[in-house]
mmCIF file of C-alpha atoms and ligand atoms in Angstrom:
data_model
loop_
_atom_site.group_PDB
_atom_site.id
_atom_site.type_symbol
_atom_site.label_atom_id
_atom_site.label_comp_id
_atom_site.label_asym_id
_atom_site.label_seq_id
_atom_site.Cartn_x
_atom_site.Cartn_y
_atom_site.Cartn_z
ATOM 1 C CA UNK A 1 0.000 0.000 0.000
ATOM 2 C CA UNK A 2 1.463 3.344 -0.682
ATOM 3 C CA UNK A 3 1.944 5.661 1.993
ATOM 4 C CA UNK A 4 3.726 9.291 2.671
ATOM 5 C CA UNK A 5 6.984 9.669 4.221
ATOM 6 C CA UNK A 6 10.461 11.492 4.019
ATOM 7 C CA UNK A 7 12.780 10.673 1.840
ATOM 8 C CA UNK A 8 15.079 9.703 3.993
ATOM 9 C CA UNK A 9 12.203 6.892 5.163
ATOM 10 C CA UNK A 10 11.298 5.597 2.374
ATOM 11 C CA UNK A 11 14.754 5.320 0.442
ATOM 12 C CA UNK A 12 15.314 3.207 3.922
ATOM 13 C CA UNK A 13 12.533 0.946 3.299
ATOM 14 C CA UNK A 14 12.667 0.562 -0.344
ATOM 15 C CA UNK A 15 16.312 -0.099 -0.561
ATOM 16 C CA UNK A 16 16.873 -2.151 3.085
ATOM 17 C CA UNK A 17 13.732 -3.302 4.199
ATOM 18 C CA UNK A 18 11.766 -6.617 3.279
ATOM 19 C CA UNK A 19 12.256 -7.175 -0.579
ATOM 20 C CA UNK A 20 14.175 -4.133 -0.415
ATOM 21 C CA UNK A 21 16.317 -3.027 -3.984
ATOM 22 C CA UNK A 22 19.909 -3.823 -2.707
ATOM 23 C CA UNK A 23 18.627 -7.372 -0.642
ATOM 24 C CA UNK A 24 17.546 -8.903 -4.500
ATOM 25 C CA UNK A 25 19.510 -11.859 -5.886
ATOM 26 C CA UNK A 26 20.967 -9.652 -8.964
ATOM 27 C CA UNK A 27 23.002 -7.148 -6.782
ATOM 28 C CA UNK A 28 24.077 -3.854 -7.778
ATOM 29 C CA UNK A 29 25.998 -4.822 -10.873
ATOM 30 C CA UNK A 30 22.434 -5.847 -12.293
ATOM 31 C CA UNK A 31 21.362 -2.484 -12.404
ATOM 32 C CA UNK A 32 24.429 -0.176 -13.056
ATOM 33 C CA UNK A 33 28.167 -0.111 -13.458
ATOM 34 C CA UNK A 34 30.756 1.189 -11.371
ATOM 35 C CA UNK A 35 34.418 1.508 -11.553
ATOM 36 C CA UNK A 36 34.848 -1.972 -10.081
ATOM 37 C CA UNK A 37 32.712 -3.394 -12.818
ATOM 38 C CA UNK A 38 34.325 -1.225 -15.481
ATOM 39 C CA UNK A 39 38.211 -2.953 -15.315
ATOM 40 C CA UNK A 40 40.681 -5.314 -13.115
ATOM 41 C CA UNK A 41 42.521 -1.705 -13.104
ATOM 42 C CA UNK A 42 40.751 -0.185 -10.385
ATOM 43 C CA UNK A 43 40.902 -2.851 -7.640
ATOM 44 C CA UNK A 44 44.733 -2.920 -8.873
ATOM 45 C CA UNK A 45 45.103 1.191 -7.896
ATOM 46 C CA UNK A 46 43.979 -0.125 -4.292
ATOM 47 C CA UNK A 47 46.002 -2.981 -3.941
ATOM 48 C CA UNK A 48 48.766 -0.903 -4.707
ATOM 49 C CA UNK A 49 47.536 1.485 -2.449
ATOM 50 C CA UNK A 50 47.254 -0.558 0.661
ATOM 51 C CA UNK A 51 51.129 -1.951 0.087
ATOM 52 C CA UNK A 52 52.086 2.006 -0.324
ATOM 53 C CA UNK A 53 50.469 2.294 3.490
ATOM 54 C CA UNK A 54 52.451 -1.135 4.316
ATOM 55 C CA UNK A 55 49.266 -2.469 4.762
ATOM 56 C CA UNK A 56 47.998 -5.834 4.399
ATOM 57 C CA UNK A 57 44.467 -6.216 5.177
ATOM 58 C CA UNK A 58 41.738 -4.472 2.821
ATOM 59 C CA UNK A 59 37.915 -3.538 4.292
ATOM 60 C CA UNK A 60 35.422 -3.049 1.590
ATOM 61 C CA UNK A 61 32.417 -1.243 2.755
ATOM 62 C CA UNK A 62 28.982 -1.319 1.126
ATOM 63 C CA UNK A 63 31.067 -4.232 -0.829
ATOM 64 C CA UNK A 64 28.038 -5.133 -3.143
ATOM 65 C CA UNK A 65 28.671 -9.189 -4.107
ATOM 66 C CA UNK A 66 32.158 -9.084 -3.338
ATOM 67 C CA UNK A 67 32.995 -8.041 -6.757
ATOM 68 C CA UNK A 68 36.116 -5.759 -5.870
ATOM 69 C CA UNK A 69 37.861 -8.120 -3.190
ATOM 70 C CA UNK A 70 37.610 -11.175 -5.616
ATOM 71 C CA UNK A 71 39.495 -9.025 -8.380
ATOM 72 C CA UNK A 72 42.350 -7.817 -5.869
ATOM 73 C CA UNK A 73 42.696 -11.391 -4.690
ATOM 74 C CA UNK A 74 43.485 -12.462 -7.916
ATOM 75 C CA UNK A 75 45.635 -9.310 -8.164
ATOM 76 C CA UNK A 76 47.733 -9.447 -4.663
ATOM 77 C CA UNK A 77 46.745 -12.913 -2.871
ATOM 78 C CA UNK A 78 48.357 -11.574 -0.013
ATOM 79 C CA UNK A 79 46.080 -9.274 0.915
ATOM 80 C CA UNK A 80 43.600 -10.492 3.743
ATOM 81 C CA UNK A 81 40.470 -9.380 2.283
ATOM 82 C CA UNK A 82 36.392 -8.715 3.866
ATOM 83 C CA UNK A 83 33.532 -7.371 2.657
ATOM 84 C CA UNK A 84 30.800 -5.292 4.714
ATOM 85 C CA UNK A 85 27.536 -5.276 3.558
ATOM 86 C CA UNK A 86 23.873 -5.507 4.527
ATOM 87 C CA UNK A 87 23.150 -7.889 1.990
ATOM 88 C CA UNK A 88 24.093 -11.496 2.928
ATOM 89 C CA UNK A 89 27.660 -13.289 1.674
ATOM 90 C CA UNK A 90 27.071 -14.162 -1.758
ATOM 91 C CA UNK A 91 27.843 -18.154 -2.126
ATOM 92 C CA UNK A 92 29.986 -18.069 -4.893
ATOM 93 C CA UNK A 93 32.459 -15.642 -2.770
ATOM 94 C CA UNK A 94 36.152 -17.314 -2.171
ATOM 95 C CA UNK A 95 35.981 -18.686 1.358
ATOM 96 C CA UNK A 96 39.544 -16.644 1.735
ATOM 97 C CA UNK A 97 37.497 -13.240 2.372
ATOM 98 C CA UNK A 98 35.697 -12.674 5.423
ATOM 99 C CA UNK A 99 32.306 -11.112 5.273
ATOM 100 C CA UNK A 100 29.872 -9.303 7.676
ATOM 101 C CA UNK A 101 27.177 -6.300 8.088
ATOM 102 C CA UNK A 102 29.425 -4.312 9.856
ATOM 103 C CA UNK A 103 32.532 -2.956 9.749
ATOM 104 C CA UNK A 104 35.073 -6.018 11.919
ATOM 105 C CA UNK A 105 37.428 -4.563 14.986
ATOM 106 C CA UNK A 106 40.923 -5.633 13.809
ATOM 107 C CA UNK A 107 44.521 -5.064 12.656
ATOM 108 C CA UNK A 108 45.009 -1.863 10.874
ATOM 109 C CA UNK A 109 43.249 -2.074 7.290
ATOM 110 C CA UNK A 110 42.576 -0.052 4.052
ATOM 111 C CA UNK A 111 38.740 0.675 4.640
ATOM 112 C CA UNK A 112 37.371 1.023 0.650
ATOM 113 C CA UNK A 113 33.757 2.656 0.313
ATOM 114 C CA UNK A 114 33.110 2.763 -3.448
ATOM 115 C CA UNK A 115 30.105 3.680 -3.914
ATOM 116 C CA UNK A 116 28.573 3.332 -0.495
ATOM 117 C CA UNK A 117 28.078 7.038 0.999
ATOM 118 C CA UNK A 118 25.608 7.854 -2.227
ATOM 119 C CA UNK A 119 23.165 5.120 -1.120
ATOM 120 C CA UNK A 120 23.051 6.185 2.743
ATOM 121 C CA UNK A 121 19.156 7.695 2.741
ATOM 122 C CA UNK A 122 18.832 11.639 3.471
ATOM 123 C CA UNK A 123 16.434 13.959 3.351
ATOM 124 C CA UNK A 124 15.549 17.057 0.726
ATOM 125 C CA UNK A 125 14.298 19.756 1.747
ATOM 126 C CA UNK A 126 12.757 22.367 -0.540
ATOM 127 C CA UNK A 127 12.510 26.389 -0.345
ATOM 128 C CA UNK A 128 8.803 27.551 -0.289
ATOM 129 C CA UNK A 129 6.982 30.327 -1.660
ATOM 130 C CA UNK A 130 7.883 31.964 1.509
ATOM 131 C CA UNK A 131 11.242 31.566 1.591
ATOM 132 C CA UNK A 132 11.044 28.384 4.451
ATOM 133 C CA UNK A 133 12.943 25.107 3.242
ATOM 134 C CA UNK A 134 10.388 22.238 4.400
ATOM 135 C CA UNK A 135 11.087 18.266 4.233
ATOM 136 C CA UNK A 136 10.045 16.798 0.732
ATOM 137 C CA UNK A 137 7.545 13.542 1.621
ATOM 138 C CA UNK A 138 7.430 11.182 -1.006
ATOM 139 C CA UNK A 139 4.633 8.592 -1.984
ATOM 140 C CA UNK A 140 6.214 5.151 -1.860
ATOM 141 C CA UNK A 141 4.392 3.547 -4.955
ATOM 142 C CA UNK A 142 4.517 6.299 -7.112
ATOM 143 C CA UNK A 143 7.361 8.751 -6.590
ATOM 144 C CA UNK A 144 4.823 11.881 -6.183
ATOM 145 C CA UNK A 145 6.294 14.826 -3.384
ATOM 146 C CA UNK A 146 4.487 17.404 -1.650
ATOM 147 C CA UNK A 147 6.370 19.465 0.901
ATOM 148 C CA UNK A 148 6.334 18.611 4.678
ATOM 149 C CA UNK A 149 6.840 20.467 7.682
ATOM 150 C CA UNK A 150 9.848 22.363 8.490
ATOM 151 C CA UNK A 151 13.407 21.003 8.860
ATOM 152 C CA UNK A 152 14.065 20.123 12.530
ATOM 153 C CA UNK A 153 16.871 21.784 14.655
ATOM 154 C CA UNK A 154 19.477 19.260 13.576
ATOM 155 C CA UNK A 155 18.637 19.029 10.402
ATOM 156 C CA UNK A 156 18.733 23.208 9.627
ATOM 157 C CA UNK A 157 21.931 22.843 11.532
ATOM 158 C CA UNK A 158 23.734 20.664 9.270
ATOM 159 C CA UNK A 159 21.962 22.607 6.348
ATOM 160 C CA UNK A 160 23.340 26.006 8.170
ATOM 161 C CA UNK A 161 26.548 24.670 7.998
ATOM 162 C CA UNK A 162 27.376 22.635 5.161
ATOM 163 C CA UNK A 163 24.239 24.095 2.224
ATOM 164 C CA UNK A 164 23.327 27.240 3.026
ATOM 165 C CA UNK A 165 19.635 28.352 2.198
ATOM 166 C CA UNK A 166 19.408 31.660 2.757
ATOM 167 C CA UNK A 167 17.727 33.491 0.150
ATOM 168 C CA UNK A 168 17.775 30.884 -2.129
ATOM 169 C CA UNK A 169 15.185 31.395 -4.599
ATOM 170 C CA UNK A 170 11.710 29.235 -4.177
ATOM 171 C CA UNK A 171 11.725 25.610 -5.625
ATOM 172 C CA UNK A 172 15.687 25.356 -5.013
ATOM 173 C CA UNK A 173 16.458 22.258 -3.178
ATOM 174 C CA UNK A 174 19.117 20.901 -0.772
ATOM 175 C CA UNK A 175 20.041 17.227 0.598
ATOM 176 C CA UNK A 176 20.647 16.952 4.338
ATOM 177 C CA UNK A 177 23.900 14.507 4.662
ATOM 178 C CA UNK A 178 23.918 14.141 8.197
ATOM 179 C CA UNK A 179 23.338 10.232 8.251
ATOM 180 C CA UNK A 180 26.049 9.919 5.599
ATOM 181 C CA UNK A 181 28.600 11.509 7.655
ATOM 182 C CA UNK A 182 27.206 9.279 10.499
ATOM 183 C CA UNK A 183 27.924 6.410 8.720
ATOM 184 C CA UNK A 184 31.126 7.570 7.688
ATOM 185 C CA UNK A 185 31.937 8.544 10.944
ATOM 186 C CA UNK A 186 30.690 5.365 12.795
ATOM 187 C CA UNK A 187 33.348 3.274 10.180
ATOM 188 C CA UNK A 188 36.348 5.338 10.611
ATOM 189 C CA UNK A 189 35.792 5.095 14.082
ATOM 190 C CA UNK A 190 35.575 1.175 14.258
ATOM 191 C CA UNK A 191 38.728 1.225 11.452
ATOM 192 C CA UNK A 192 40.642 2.628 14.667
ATOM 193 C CA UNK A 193 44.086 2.539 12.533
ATOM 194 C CA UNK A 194 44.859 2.636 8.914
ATOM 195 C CA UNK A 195 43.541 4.435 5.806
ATOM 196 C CA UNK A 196 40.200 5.496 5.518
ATOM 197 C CA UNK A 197 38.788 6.017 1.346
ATOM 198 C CA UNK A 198 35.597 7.170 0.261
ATOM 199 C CA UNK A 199 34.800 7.400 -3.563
ATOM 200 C CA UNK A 200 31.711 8.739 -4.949
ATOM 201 C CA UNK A 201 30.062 11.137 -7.086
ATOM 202 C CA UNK A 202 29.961 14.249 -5.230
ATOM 203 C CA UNK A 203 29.904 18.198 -4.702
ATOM 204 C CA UNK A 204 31.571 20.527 -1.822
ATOM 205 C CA UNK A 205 30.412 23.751 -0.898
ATOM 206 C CA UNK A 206 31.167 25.905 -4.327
ATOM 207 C CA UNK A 207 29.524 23.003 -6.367
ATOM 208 C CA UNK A 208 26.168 22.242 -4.549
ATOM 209 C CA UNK A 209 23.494 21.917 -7.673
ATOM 210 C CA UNK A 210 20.684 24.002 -6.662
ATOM 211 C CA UNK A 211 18.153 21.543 -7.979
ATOM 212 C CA UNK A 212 19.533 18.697 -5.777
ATOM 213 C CA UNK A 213 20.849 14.999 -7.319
ATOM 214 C CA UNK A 214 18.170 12.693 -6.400
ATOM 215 C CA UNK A 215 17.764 10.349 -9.006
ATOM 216 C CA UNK A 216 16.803 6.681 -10.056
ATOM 217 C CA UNK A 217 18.513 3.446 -11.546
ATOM 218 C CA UNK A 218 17.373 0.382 -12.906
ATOM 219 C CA UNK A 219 18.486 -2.030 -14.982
ATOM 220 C CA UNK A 220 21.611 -0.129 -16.850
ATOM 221 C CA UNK A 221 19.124 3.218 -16.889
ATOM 222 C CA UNK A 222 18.814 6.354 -15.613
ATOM 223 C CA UNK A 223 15.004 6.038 -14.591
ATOM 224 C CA UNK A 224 11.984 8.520 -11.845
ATOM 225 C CA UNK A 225 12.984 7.729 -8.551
ATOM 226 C CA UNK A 226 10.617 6.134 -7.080
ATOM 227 C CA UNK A 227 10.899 4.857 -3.140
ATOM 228 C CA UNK A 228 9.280 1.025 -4.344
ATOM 229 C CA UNK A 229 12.086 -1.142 -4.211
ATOM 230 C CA UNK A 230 12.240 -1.614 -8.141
ATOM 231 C CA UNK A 231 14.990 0.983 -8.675
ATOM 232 C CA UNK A 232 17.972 2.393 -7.190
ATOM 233 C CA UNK A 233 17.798 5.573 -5.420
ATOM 234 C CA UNK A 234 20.836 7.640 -4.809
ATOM 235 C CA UNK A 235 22.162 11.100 -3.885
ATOM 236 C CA UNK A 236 25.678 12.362 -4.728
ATOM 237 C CA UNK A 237 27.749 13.073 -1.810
ATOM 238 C CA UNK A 238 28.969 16.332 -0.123
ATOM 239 C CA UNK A 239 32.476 15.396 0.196
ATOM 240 C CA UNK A 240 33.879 18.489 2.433
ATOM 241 C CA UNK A 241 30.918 16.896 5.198
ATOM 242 C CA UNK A 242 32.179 13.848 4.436
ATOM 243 C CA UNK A 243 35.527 14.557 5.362
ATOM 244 C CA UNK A 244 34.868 16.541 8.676
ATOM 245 C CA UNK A 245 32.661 14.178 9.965
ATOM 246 C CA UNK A 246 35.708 11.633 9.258
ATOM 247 C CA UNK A 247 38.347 14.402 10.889
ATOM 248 C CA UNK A 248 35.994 14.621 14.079
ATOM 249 C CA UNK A 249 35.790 10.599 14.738
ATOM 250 C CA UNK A 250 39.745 10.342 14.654
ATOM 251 C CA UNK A 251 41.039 10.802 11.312
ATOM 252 C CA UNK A 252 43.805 13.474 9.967
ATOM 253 C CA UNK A 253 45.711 14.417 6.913
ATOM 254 C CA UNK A 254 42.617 14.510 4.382
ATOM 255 C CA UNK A 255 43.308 14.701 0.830
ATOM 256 C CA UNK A 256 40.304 15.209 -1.657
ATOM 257 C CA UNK A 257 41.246 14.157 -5.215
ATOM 258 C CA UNK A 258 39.060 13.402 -8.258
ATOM 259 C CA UNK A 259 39.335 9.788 -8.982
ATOM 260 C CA UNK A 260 41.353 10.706 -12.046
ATOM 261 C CA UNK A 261 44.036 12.620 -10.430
ATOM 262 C CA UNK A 262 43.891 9.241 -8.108
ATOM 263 C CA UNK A 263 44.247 6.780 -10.249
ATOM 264 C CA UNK A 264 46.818 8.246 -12.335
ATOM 265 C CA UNK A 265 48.782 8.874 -9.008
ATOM 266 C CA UNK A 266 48.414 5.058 -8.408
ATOM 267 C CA UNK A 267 49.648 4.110 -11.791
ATOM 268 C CA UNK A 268 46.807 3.720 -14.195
ATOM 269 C CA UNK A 269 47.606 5.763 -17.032
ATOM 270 C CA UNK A 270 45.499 5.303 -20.099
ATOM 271 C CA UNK A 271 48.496 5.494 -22.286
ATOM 272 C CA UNK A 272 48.449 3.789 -25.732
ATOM 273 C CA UNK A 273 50.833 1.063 -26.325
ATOM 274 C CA UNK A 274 53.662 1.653 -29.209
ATOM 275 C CA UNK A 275 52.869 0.021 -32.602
ATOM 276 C CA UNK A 276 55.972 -1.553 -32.672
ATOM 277 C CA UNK A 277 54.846 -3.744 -29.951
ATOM 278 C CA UNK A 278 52.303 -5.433 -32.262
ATOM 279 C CA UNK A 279 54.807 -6.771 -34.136
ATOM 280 C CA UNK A 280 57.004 -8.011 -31.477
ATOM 281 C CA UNK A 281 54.566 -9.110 -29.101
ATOM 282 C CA UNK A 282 50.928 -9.243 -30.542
ATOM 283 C CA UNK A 283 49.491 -10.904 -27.461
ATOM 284 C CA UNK A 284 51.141 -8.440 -24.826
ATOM 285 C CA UNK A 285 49.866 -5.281 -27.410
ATOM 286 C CA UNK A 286 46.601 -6.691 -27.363
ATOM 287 C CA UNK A 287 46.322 -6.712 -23.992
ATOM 288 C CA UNK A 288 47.938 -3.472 -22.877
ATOM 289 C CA UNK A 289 45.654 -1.860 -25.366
ATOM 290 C CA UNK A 290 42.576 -3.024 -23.129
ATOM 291 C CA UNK A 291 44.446 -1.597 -20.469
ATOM 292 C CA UNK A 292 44.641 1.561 -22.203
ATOM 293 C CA UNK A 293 40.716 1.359 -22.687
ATOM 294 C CA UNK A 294 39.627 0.533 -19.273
ATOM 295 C CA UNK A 295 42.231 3.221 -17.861
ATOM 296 C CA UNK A 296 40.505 5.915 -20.075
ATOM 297 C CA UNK A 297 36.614 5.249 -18.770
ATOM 298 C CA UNK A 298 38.381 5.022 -15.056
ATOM 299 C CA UNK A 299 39.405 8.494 -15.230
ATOM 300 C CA UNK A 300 37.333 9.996 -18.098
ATOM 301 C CA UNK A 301 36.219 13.518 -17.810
ATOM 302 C CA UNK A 302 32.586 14.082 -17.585
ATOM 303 C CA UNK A 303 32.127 9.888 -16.410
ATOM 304 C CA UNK A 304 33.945 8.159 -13.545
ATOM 305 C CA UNK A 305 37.245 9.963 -13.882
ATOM 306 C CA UNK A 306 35.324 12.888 -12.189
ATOM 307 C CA UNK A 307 34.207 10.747 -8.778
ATOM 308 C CA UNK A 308 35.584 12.125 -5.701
ATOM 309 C CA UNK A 309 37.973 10.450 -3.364
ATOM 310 C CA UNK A 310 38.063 11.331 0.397
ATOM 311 C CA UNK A 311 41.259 9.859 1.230
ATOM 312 C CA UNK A 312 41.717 9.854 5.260
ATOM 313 C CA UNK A 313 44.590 8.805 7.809
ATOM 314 C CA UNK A 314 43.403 6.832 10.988
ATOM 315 C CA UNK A 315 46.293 6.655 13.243
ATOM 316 C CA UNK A 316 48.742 6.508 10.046
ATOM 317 C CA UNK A 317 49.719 9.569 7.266
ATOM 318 C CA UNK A 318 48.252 9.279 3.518
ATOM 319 C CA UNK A 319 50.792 7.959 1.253
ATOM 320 C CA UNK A 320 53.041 10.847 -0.433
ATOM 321 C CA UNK A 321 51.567 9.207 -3.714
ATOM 322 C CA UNK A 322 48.650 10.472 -2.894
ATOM 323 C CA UNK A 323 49.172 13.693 -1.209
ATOM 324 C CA UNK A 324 50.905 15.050 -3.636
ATOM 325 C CA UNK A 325 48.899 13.820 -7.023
HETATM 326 C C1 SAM B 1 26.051 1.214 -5.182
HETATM 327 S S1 SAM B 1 26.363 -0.285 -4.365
HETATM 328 C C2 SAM B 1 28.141 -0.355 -4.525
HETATM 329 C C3 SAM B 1 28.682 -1.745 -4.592
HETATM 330 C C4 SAM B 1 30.198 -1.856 -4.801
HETATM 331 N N1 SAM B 1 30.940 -1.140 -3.771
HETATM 332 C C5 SAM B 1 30.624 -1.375 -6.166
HETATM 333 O O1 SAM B 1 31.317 -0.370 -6.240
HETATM 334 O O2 SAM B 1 30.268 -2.008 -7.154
HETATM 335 C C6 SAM B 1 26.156 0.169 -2.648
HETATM 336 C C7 SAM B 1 26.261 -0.995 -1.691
HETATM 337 O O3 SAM B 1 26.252 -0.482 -0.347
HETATM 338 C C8 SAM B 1 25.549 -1.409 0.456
HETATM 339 N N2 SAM B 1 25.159 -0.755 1.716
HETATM 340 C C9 SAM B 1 24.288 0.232 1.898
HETATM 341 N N3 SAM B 1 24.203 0.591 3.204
HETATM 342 C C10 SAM B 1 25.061 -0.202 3.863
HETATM 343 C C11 SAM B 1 25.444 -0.308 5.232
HETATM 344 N N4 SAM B 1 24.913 0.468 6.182
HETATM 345 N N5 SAM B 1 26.368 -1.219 5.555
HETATM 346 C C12 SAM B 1 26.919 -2.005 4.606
HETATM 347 N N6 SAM B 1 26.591 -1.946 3.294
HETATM 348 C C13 SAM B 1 25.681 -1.056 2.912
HETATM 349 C C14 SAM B 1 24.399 -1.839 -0.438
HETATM 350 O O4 SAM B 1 23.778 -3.028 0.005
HETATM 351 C C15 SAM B 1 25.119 -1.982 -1.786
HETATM 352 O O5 SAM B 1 25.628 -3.274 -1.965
#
C-alpha cells in the first residue's frame, strides 16, 4: 500500500527493508556499473595502495557481491580481504574473504567505500513560496512529493553549515547529509588505525546543484525515482561533510582528489601502447591496449574519472603518492 513519508524513510525501506532493492539476488551490478565493474585496473590502484600504506588487510564497505575483493585477490593474494555489507555473503564468494554487516574490529586495514556514501538515505528539503525550506515527503508507490513540515533543529543545523539556504530562490532544493557523515563517521571510528577512502560522485560547498541529485537506476538506466524497491535511489555526496565528519571521529591528513588525479597517481595511465609492440609481441599489445581502454573510462572527464575520493589517515599519514597527485 502506498503511503507518505520522508525521503530519507522511504529510500530506507525501499532499498533495506523486506524485498528491499539492494537485498535482491541480482546485486548492484544488475542495475548499473561502477568503476569496479568497469576494469581489473581499479581494484589494482587499491592494492597498490594498501602496500604504499604497508598495509595488508583491505575492508570493503557497502562491498556489493564481493565483486572488488575477488578481483584484488586475484591481483595481490596476499592481501587479507572482507567485505561489509547488509546484503548477505554471496555463495559463490572465495571462502579466503571474510564477510559481515558491519565494519570487523581488527589489525590496521585499508577501509574502501566505493560507492557506499551515495546510497546512505537523506532527506531534501525544498525552499517555499515563503522563503522556508520544508522536508520533501514522497509517496512510496509512485514517486509523487508534496512538501512537509519544516526542517528540525538538527537538520537546519547541518543545512546552516554545510548548504546554506538563505535566500535561495523558491523551488531550489538541498540534501541533508547528516546520516552519511554518520555512517562515515561510525566506520572510521571502528577502522581505529589505517587508511580510511571514500569514492563517490559528489559536490563541496562551491559546487552544490541548486536543484539537488536525487535520481533513479534500474536495470543499466537512468530512470523517476521512485521509493518502491524496483529501482535504485541515490544522492551524490557532499564530500567536504564527508571529510569533517571523518576528521571529528579520529582521522587526519585529508586529501580530496578526483578519482582521475587518483588513479593516475596510483599508476593507471590510459596510455596507448607503441605500434611496434604489435609486431614483437601481438598478445602483450593486445592486452595493454585493453588496459589503455579501461584506464581511459576510469578516469574519463565528464564519467567516472570525475568521482571524488576522500582519502583519510586513521592513526597513520596518507601515502606521499597520494598527497601530492
Ligand atoms: C552502489 S552499491 C556499490 C557496490 C560496490 N561497492 C561497487 O562499487 O560495485 C552500494 C552498496 O552499499 C551497500 N550498503 C548500503 N548501506 C550499507 C550499510 N549500512 N552497511 C553495509 N553496506 C551497505 C548496499 O547493500 C550496496 O551493496
Amino acid at each position: 500500500m502506498n503511503s507518505w513519508s520522508s525521503w530519507r524513510k522511504a529510500a530506507h525501506r525501499a532499498l533495506y527493508g523486506p524485498g528491499g532493492f539492494y537485498l535482491r539476488p541480482e546485486g548492484p551490478a544488475g542495475h548499473f556499473r561502477t568503476s569496479v565493474h568497469a576494469s581489473p585496473l581499479f581494484a589494482g590502484a587499491l592494492a597498490r595502495l594498501a602496500r604504499a600504506a604497508n598495509l595488508t588487510r583491505v575492508v570493503d564497505v557497502g562491498a556489493g557481491r564481493g565483486e572488488l575483493l575477488v578481483a584484488m585477490t586475484r591481483i595481490d593474494p596476499d592481501l587479507r580481504l572482507h567485505g561489509v555489507d547488509v546484503a548477505a555473503c554471496p555463495d559463490a564468494l572465495p571462502p579466503c574473504i571474510g564477510w559481515s554487516d558491519t565494519v570487523p574490529d581488527g589489525a590496521p586495514a585499508l577501509l574502501v567505500a566505493n560507492e557506499w556514501l551515495d546510497n546512505v538515505p537523506v532527506d531534501i528539503v525544498e525552499v517555499d513560496g515563503k522563503g522556508t525550506p520544508r522536508i520533501v515527503e514522497v509517496e512510496s508507490g509512485t514517486g509523487r512529493e508534496r512538501l512537509g513540515p519544516e526542517a528540525a533543529d538538527a537538520d537546519a543545523a547541518w543545512l546552516n553549515r554545510w548548504w546554506p539556504l538563505k535566500g535561495a530562490a523558491p523551488g531550489t532544493r538541498a540534501e541533508i547529509g547528516a546520516p552519511r557523515d554518520e555512517a562515515w563517521a561510525a566506520a572510521v571510528h571502528r577502522l581505529g588505525r589505517g587508511l580510511a577512502v571514500a569514492i563517490d560522485y559528489g559536490h563541496d560547498r562551491d559546487s552544490r546543484p541548486p536543484a539537488g541529485t536525487l535520481a533513479g537506476y534500474r536495470q543499466g538506466r537512468a530512470v523517476d525515482p521512485v521509493p518502491d524497491g524496483t529501482c535504485d535511489v541515490t544522492w551524490h555526496v557532499a564530500v567536504d561533510a564527508v571529510a569533517a565528519a571523518g576528521e571529528a571521529a579520529g582521522a587526519h591528513g585529508t586529501v580530496l582528489r578526483t578519482q582521475r588525479e587518483a588513479l593516475r597517481a596510483l599508476g593507471v595511465e590510459g596510455t596507448r601502447p607503441p605500434y611496434d609492440l604489435a609486431r614483437s609481441n601481438p598478445r602483450a599489445y593486445l592486452d595493454a591496449l585493453r588496459d589503455a581502454g579501461e584506464a581511459g573510462e576510469l578516469t574519463a572527464r565528464g564519467g567516472l574519472g570525475d568521482f571524488r575520493w576522500v582519502v583519510q589517515g586513521v592513526g597513520m599519514d596518507v601515502p606521499a603518492l597520494l598527497r601530492e597527485a
